XYZ file of C-alpha atoms in Angstrom:
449
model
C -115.133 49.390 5.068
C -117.730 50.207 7.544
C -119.563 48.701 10.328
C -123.363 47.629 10.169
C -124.569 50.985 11.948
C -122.709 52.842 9.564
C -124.351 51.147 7.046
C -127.558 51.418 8.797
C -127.173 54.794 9.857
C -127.129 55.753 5.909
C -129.847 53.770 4.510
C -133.052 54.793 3.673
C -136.157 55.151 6.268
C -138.035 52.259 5.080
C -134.490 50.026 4.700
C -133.823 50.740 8.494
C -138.043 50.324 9.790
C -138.086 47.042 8.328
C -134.864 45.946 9.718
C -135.916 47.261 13.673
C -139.238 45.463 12.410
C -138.371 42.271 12.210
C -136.033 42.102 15.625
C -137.869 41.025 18.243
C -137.911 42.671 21.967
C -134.913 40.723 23.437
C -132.746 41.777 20.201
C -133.871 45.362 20.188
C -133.008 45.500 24.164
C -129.628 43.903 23.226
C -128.728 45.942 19.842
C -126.554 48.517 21.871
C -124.681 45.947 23.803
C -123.230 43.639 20.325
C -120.195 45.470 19.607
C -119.670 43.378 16.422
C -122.374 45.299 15.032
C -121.536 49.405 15.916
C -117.740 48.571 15.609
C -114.974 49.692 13.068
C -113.249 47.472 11.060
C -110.143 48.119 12.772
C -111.682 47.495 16.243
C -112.547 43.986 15.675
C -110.001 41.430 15.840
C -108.381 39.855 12.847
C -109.396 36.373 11.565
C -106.635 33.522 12.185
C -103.852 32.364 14.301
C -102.320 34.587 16.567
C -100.577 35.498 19.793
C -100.734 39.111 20.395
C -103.363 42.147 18.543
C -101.750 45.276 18.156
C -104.152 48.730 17.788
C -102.294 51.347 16.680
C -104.523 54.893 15.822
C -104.596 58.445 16.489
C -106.069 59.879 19.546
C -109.605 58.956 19.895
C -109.368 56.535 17.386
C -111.258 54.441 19.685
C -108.549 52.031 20.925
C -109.617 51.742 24.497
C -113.264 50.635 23.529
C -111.999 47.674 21.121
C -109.625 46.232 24.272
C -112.470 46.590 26.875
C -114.738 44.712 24.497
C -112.060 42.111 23.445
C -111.822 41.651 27.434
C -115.642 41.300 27.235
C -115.701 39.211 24.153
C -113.068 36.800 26.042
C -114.121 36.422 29.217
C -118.354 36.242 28.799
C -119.874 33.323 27.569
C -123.731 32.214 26.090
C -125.293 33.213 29.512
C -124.188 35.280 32.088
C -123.280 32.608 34.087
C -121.563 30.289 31.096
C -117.673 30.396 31.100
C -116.057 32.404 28.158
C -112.890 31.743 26.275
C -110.549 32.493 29.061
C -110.733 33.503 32.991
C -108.023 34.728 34.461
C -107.076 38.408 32.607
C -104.326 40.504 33.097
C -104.747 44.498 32.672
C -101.604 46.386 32.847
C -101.356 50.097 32.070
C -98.843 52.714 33.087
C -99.747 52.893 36.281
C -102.541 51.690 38.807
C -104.259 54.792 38.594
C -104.079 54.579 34.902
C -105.810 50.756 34.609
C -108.433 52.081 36.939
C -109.198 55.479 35.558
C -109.192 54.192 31.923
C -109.277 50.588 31.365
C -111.900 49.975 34.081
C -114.170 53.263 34.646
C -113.474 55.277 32.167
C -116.120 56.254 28.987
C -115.069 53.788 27.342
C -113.597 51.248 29.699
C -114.838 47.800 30.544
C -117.318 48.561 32.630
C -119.035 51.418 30.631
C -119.395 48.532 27.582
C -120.544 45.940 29.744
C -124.525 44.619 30.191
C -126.377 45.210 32.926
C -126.512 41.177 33.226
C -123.046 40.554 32.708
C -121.420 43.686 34.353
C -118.553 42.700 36.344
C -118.001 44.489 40.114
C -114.564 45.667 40.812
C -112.832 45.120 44.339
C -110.841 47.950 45.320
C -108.832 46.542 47.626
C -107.691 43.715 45.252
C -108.030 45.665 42.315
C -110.004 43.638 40.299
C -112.982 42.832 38.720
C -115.266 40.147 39.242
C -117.602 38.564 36.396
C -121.130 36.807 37.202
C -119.362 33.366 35.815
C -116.687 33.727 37.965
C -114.007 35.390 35.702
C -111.275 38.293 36.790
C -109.049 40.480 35.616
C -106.501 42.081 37.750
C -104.704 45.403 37.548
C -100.871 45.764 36.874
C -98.882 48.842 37.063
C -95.981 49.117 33.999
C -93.976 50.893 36.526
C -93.737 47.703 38.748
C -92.917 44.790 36.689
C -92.077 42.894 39.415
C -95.539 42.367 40.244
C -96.355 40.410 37.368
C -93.619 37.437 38.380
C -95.904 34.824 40.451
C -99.643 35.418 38.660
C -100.934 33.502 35.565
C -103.276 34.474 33.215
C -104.967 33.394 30.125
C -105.454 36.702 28.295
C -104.246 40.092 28.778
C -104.926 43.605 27.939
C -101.968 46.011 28.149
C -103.045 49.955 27.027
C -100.670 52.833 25.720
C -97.495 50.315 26.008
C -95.497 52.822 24.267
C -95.401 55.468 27.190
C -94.419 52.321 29.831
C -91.917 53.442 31.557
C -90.178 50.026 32.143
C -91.977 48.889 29.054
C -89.571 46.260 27.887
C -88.955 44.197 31.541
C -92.741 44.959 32.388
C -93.691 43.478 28.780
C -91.435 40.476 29.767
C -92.793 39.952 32.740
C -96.391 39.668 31.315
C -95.513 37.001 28.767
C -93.610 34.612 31.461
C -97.048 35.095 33.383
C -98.948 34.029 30.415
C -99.509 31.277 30.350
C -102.938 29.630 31.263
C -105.230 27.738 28.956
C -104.927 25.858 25.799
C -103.601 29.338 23.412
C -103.472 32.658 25.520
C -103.849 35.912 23.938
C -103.286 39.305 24.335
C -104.237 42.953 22.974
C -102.477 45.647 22.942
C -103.885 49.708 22.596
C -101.486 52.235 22.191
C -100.492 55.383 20.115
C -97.428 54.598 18.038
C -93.926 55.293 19.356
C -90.758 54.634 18.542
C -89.875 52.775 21.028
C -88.091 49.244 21.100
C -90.015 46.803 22.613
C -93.016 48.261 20.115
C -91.255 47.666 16.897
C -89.828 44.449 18.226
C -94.132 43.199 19.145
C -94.530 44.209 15.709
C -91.953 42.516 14.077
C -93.110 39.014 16.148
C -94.541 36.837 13.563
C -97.409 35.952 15.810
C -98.195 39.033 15.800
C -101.190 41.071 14.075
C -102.217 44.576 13.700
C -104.873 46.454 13.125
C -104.473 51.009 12.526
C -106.360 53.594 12.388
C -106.711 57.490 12.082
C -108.105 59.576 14.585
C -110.788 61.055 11.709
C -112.025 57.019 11.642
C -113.956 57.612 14.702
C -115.275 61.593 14.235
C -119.006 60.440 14.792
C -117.634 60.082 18.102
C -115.596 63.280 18.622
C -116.046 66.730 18.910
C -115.988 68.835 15.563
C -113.692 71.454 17.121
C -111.472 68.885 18.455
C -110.771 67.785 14.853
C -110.705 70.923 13.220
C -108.003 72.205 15.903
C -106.013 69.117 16.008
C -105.750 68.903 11.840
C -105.084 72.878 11.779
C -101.973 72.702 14.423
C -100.990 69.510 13.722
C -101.593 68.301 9.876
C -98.551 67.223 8.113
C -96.271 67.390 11.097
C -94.175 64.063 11.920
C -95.866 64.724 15.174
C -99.760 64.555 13.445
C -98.431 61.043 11.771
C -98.127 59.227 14.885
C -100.964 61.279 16.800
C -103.757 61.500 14.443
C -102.192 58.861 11.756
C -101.491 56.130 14.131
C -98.756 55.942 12.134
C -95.348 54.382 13.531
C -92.462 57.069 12.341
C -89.557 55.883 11.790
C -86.083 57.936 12.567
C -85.044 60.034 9.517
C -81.349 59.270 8.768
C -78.839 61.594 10.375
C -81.281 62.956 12.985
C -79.958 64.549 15.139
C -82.346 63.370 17.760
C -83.482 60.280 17.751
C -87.175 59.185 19.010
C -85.173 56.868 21.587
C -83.257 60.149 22.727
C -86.183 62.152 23.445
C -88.297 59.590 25.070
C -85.117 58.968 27.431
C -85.114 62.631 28.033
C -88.636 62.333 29.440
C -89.135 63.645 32.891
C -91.676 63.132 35.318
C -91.583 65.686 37.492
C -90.060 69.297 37.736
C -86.318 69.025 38.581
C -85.174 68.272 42.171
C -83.833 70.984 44.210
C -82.746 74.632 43.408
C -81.341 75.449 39.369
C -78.344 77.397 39.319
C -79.828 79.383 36.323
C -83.288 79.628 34.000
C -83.119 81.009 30.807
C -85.755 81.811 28.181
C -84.403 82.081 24.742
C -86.469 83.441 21.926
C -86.131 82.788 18.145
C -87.884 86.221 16.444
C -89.579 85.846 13.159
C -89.301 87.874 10.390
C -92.380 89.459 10.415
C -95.342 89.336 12.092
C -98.325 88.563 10.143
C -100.855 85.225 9.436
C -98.209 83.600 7.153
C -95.342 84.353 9.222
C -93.035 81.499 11.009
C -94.020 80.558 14.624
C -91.802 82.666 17.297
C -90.010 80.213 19.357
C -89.962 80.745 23.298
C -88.493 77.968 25.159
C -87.670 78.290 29.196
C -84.681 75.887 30.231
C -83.050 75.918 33.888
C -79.440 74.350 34.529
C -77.489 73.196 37.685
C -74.148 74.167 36.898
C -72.172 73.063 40.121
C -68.779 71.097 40.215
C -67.309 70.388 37.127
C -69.147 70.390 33.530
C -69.645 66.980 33.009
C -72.114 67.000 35.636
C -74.092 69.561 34.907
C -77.049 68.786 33.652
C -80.459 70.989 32.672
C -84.419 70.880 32.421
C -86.521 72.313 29.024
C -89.459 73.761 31.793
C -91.926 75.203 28.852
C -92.477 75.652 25.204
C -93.791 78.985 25.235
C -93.855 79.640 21.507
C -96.522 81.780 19.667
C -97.414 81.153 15.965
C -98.498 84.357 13.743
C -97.368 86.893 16.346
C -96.754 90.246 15.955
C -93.794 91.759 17.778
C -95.388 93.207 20.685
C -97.088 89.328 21.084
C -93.895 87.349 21.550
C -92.440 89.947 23.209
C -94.970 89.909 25.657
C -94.728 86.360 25.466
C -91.367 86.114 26.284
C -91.119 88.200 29.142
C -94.419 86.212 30.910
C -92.741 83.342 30.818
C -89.520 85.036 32.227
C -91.523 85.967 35.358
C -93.659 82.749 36.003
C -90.276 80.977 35.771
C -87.790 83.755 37.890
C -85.728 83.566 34.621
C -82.394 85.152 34.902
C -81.697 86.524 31.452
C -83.571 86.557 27.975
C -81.545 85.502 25.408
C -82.598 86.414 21.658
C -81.716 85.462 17.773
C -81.051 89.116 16.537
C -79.826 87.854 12.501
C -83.393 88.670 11.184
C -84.210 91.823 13.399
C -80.816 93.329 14.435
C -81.662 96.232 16.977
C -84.640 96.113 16.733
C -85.355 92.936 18.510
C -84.278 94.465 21.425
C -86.222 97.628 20.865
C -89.118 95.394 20.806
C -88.278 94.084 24.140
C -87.467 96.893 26.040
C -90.925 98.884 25.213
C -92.772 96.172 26.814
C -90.210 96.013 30.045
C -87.247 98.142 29.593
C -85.084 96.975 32.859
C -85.101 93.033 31.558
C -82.085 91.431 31.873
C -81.181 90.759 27.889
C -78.615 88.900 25.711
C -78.669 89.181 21.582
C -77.155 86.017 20.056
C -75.574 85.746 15.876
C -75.619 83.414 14.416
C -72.967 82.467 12.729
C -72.943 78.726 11.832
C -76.022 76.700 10.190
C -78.549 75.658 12.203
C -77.276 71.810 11.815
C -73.943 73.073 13.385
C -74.998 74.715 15.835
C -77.513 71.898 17.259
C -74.826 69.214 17.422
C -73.056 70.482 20.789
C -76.412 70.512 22.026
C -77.776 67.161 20.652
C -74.700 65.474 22.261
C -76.278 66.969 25.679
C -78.707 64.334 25.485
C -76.978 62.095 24.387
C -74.749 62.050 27.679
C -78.624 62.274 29.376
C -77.690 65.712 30.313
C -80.934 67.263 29.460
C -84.313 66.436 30.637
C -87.925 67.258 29.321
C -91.032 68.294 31.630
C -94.471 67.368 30.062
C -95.944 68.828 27.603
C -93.290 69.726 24.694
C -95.150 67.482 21.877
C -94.781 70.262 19.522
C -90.919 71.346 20.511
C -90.028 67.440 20.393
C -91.481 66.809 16.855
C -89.392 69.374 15.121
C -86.009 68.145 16.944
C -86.957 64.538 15.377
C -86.670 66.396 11.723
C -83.624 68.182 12.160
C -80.235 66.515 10.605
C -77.248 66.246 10.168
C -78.172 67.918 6.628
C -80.520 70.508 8.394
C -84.097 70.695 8.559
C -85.926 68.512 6.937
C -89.268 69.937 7.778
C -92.059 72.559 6.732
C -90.996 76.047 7.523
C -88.488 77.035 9.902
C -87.878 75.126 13.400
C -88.289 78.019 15.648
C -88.699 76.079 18.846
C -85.298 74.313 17.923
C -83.373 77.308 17.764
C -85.042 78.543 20.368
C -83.758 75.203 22.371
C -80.250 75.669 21.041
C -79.809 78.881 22.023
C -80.933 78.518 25.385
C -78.920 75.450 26.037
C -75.351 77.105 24.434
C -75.864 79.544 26.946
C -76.513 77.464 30.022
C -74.537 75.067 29.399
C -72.224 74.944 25.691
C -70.879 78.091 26.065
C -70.284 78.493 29.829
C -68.547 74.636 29.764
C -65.979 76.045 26.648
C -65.221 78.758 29.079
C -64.546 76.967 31.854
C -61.655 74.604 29.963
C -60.220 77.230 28.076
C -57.038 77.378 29.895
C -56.389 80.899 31.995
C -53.226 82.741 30.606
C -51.492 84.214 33.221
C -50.081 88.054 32.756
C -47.066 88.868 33.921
C-alpha cells in the first residue's frame, strides 16, 4: 500500500499537471498541511472501535510524525477556532525534556506539523500548549507517575513507552486520568521491547496496532544511514526490533532474558570509586574481512565486604569487527587507558602465545592475564548470567550490540550467526572480577601445621 503522494510522486507528468490543475489556490496552499494525503498506511489510524493505537517500527519509521498528527487530527476542528474531537490531551514521554525536545519541537513534533492558522503556542512555565479553539495538551514525565493522579484528559499521546522507566505505574496512572469525554483515546509510539506492560497493551482487546520497518520511510532518511544500519545490523535479533519494529520474543533457555537486561540498565556511570576495571578481550582467529568480530568489553567491580554484595558495571563495548591483530590489540589497550584498567585479561584457546606476543609489541609493560577455556561457552556464562539475576551487574548506555547477542545465547549455546565475541568477552571479564575472586574467597583456608 502506499499513500496518495507516493502514488502521485510516480505518475506520469501530465497525470500529476492535471491533478495540481484542477485544485484551486486555497487547496494548493493547504496540500502540505493534510497528512491523510503524504502519510503511510501504517501512520494513519485504523478504522473501528478502539481504546488505545499502538505504532510499533524501526527507527525513523516515522512514529513521532503519525502521534503529533493524531494529536492534531484530535484536537483541531473545521476552523481554527471550531472545537475538535477532544480538548484536554495528555503527552507523556520519558522525561520532561524528552516531551519537549521531541513530541513538541522536534522535526517532526506537533508543532513542526501544525498550520500556520492552527499552530498551537506552548507555555513554558506550564508546559503546555495552547490551541486557537482553546484546546491543551500538557507534558508528563514517565519518571514521575505521580503527577498524572489529579488531571483528566480526553486523549493522550505517550512516545517510546518501552524505555519508561516506571512504565507500568506511570501507564496506570495515565488510564485512571483518562477519562474525559464520551470515548477517550490514546496513541502510543514506541520501538518494540520486551517489556511487560508492552505485551500486556498489546494483548488488550481494545487494543490496535499498526508496524512498520524503518526502510518504509527511506524517502525520508539518509541513504548512508540505511546502508550502515542494514550492513551492521541485518539479521541480528537486535535489527528485528530496531529496523523491523518487530516485538522479539525470549528464545527458550536464554540465558538472559530481555526483562534481565533492561533491569540491568543504568543511567549513569557507577557511584563512587570501583575497586577494580578490567578489559577482557575475546581474539579471533584471524584477521581478515570474513573474520569474527574481536570482542573488547571494559567492566569495573566494587568488591568490598562480603561477595554477595559486590556488585559491577559493563563501562564500554569496545569490540572491533574484521581486525587484524595489531587493530584489537591496539584496541584493547586504548580502552585500558581511557578507563585506568587494572589488568587485560585475554581468550588464548585460538592464539596460544601468540596473543600475548601481539599485545606486548604494541605496549610491552601492560599488566596481562591469558584465560582457557575449558568448559562450553553455555557453561561458562551461567555463573555469570546468575550475576544479573541477583541485579549484581549493571549496564552504562550504549551496549545495543553486546546486549543483542546475550539475548541469543542458551542454555544449549549460541543460537546466533557467527561467534558471540562480545559475550565471551563479558564472561571473561566478569569471572575475573567477580566469579572467580568470590570461589576464592569461600574456599575454606587449610591451615599447615
Amino acid at each position: 500500500m502506499r499513500s496518495a503522494a507516493a502514488w502521485l510522486a510516480c505518475a506520469a507528468p501530465e497525470v500529476v499537471e492535471a491533478f495540481l490543475g484542477e485544485l484551486g489556490d486555497e487547496a494548493l496552499m493547504s496540500l502540505p498541511w493534510l497528512f491523510e494525503f503524504w502519510a503511510l498506511p501504517h501512520q494513519l489510524p485504523p478504522e473501528g472501535v478502539w481504546k488505545t493505537w499502538v505504532i510499533m517500527g524501526g527507527r525513523g519509521a516515522g512514529k513521532t510524525r503519525a502521534g503529533a498528527e493524531w494529536v492534531r487530527a484530535e484536537v483541531e476542528g473545521a476552523t481554527p477556532l471550531a472545537p475538535g474531537r477532544s480538548r484536554r490531551v495528555a503527552l507523556v514521554g520519558e522525561t520532561l525534556e524528552q516531551v519537549e525536545r521531541v513530541m513538541v519541537f522536534g522535526d517532526s513534533g506537533i508543532l513542526a506539523c501544525s498550520p500556520p492558522d492552527r499552530r498551537p503556542v506552548w507555555q513554558t512555565t506550564k508546559r503546555r500548549l495552547v490551541w486557537p479553539n482553546g484546546a491543551t495538551a500538557e507534558a508528563y514525565s514517565a519518571c514521575n507517575p505521580e503527577s498524572l493522579r489529579g488531571p483528566q484528559f480526553d486523549a493522550a499521546w505517550s512516545d517510546e513507552l518501552a524505555k519508561w522507566p516506571k512504565a507500568e505505574t506511570a501507564w496506570d496512572m495515565l488510564q485512571f486520568a483518562l477519562r474525559l469525554g464520551a470515548d477517550p483515546r490514546q496513541v502510543v509510539t514506541t520501538t518494540p521491547k520486551q517489556v511487560g506492560v508492552l505485551k500486556a497493551i498489546l494483548n488488550n482487546p481494545s487494543t490496535v496496532m499498526t508496524q512498520a520497518p524503518t526502510e518504509a520511510n527511506r524517502a525520508h532518511l539518509a541513504a548512508s544511514f540505511l546502508e550502515e544500519v542494514r550492513s551492521r545490523y541485518a539479521g541480528t535479533r537486535l535489527g528485528r526490533q530496531e529496523l523491523d519494529g518487530v516485538l522479539v520474543e525470549d528464545l527458550e533457555g536464554a540465558l538472559w532474558t530481555s526483562a534481565t537486561i533492561e533491569a540491568a540498565r543504568a543511567e549513569g556511570p557507577p557511584p563512587g570509586r570501583l575497586s577494580r576495571v578490567v578489559v577482557a578481550v575475546d581474539p579471533p582467529v584471524s584477521g581478515h574481512a570474513g573474520s569474527d568480530e574481536c570482542g573488547i568489553v571494559v567492566v569495573g567491580a566494587r568488591t568490598e565486604g562480603p561477595p554477595s554484595e559486590w556488585c559491577a558495571w559493563v563501562l564500554e563495548d569496545a569490540s572491533v569487527s574484521a581486525a587484524s591483530p595489531d587493530r584489537w590489540a591496539r584496541a584493547a589497550i586504548a580502552a585500558m587507558d581511557r578507563h585506568g584498567a587494572d589488568r587485560l585479561v585475554a581468550e588464548v584457546n585460538q592464539g596460544g602465545a601468540l596473543v600475548e606476543s601481539v599485545i606486548r609489541q604494541v605496549d610491552p609493560t601492560v599488566p596481562y592475564r591469558a584465560v582457557h577455556a575449558a568448559r562450553g561457552k553455555a557453561a561458562r556464562a551461567e555463573p555469570v548470567a546468575a550475576l544479573y539475576e541477583q541485579g549484581r551487574v549493571r549496564h552504562l548506555p550504549g551496549l545495543d550490540a553486546l546486549e543483542d547477542q546475550m539475548g541469543r545465547m542458551t542454555v544449549r549455546g549460541y543460537e546466533g550467526s557467527g561467534s558471540p565475541d562480545r559475550v565471551d568477552a563479558l564472561v571473561w571479564a566478569l569471572t575475573e572480577l567477580i566469579v572467580e575472586p568470590a570461589a576464592r574467597w569461600r574456599r575454606p583456608q587449610v591451615r599447615r601445621l
